[in-house]
Coordinates of C-alpha atoms in Angstrom, one line a residue:
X1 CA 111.2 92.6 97.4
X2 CA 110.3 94.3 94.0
X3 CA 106.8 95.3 93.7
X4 CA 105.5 93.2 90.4
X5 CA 103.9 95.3 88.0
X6 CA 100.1 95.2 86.8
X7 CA 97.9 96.9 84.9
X8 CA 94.5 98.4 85.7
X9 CA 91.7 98.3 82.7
X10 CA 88.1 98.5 82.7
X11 CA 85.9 96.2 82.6
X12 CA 84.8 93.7 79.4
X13 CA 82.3 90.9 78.7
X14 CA 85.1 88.4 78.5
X15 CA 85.9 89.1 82.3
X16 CA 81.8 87.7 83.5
X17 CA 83.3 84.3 84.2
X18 CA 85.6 85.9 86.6
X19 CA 83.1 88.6 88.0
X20 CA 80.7 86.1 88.2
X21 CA 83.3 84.2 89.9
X22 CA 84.5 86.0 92.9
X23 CA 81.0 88.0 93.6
X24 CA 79.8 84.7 94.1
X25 CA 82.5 83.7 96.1
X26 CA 81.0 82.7 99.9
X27 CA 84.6 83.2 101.6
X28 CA 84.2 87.0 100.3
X29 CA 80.9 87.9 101.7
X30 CA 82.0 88.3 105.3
X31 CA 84.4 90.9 104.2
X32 CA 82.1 92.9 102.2
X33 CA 79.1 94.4 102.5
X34 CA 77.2 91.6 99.7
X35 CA 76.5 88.4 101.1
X36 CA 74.1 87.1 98.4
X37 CA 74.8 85.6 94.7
X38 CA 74.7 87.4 91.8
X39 CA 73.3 85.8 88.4
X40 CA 75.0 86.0 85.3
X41 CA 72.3 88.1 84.0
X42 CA 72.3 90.6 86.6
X43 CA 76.0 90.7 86.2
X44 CA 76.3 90.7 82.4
X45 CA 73.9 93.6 83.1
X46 CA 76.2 95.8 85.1
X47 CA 79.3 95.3 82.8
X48 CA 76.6 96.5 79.7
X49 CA 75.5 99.1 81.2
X50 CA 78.2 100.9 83.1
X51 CA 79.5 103.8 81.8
X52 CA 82.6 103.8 83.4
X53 CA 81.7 107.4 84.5
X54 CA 82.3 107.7 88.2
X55 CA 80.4 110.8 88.3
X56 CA 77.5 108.5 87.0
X57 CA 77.8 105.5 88.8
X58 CA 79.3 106.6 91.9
X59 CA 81.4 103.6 91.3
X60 CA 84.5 102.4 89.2
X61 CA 85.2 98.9 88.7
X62 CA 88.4 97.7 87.1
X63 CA 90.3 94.3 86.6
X64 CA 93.8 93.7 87.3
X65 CA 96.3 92.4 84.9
X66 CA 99.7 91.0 85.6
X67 CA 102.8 91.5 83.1
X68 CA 101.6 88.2 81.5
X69 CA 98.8 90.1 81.0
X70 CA 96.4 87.6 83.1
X71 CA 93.1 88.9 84.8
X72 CA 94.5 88.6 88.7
X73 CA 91.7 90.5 90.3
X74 CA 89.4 93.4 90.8
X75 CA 90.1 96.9 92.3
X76 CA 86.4 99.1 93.1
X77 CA 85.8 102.8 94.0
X78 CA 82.3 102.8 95.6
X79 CA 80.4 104.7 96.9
X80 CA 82.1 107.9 95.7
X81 CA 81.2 111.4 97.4
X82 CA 82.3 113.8 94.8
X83 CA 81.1 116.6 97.1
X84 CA 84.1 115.8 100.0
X85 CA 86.4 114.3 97.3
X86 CA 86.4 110.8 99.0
X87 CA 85.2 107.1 98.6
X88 CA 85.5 103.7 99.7
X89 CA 87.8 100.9 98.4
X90 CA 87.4 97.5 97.7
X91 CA 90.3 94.9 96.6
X92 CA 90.0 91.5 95.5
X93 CA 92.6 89.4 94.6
X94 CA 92.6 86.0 93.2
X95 CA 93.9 82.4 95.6
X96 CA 97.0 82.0 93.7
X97 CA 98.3 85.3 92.9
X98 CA 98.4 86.5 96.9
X99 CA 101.4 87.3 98.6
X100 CA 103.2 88.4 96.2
X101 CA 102.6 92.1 96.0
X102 CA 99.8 92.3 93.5
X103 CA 97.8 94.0 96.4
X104 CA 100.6 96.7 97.2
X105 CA 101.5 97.6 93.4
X106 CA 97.2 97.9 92.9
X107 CA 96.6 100.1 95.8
X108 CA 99.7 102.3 94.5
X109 CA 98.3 102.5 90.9
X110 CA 95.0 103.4 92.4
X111 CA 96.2 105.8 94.8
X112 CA 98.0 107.5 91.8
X113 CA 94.6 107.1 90.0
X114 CA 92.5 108.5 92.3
X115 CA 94.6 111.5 93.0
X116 CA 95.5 112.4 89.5
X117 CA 92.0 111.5 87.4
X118 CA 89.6 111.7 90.0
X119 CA 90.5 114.3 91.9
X120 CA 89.9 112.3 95.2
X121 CA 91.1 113.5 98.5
X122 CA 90.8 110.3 100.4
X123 CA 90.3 106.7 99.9
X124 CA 88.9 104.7 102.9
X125 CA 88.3 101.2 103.5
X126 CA 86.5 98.8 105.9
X127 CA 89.0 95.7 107.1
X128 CA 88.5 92.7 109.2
X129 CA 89.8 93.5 111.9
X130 CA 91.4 89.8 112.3
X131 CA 92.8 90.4 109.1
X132 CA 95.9 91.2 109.8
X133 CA 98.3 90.7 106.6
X134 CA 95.7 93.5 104.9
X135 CA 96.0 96.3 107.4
X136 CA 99.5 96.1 107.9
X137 CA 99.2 96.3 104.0
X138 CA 97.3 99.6 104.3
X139 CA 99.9 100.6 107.0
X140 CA 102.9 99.9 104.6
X141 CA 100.9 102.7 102.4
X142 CA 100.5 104.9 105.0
X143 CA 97.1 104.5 105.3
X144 CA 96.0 105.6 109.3
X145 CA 93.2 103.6 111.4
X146 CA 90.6 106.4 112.1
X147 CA 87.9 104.2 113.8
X148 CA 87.3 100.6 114.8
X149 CA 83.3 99.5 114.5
X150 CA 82.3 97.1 117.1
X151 CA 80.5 94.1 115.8
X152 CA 80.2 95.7 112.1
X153 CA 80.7 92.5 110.1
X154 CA 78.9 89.3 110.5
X155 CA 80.1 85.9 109.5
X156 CA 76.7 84.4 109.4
X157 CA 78.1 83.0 113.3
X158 CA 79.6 85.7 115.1
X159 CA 80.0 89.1 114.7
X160 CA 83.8 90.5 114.1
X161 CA 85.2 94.3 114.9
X162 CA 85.9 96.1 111.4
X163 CA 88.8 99.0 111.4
X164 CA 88.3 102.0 109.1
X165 CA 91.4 102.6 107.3
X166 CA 92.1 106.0 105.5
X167 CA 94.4 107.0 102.7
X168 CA 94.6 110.5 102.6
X169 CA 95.6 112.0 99.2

């Protein structure tokens, strides 16, 4: 299958319909570590005022574009240690652009990213364990399971195991 390409960019005020859009998104929240809406203020907010200065923020936020030059989702560095050269990774994709490699050509283009402009030495990432199509997403990468958390993520119902995968640079 070839990998489509895409295009990473930061972050503009036309993109708060979309932002607004999937952080608000209740499916999401049991994957993540938010599980409470955001407002349009608070939101408009962040995209004002982030410098887009990892060093900064301790976070880099940037939206996906597809060769039709659509907005198909948003890749996030968070949580950023610049100390041990690592931080954590967070990957949404919109419904109806899944499955067909957005996911893998993003984490390649941030891979390459982080390596070459950030100077990271791993990426890591928290995954639903049940989630299945995404860590053998991170495996295709080469990405290695380092831990699994018992009971980490709760669904608002049950609690679900998380496994901690790690890119290594």
């Amino acid at each position: 299958m070839k990998t489509p390409k895409i295009t990473l960019r930061a972050i503009e005020p036309e993109d708060l319909d979309l932002l607004y859009r999937i952080e608000n998104d209740v499916k999401l929240w049991n994957i993540g570590t938010s599980n409470v809406p955001y407002s349009r203020y608070t939101l408009h907010d962040y995209i004002a005022n982030a410098s887009g200065d990892i060093y900064v923020d301790r976070q880099v936020r940037m939206m996906i574009e597809n060769e039709a030059r659509q907005v198909i989702g948003i890749v996030d560095i968070v949580n950023f240690d610049p100390r041990n050269r690592r931080a954590e990774l967070g990957l949404v994709i919109e419904e109806p652009y899944r499955q067909q490699g957005y996911a893998y050509s993003t984490l390649m283009e941030i891979r390459h990213y982080a390596l070459s402009v950030i100077h990271l030495r791993q990426l890591f990432a928290f995954i639903d364990a049940r989630n299945v199509a995404c860590l053998e997403l991170f495996r295709k990468l080469g990405c290695q399971e380092s831990a699994r958390l018992k009971d980490w993520l709760f669904d608002g119902v049950d609690y679900h195991e998380a496994v901690v995968m790690q890119m290594i640079l």
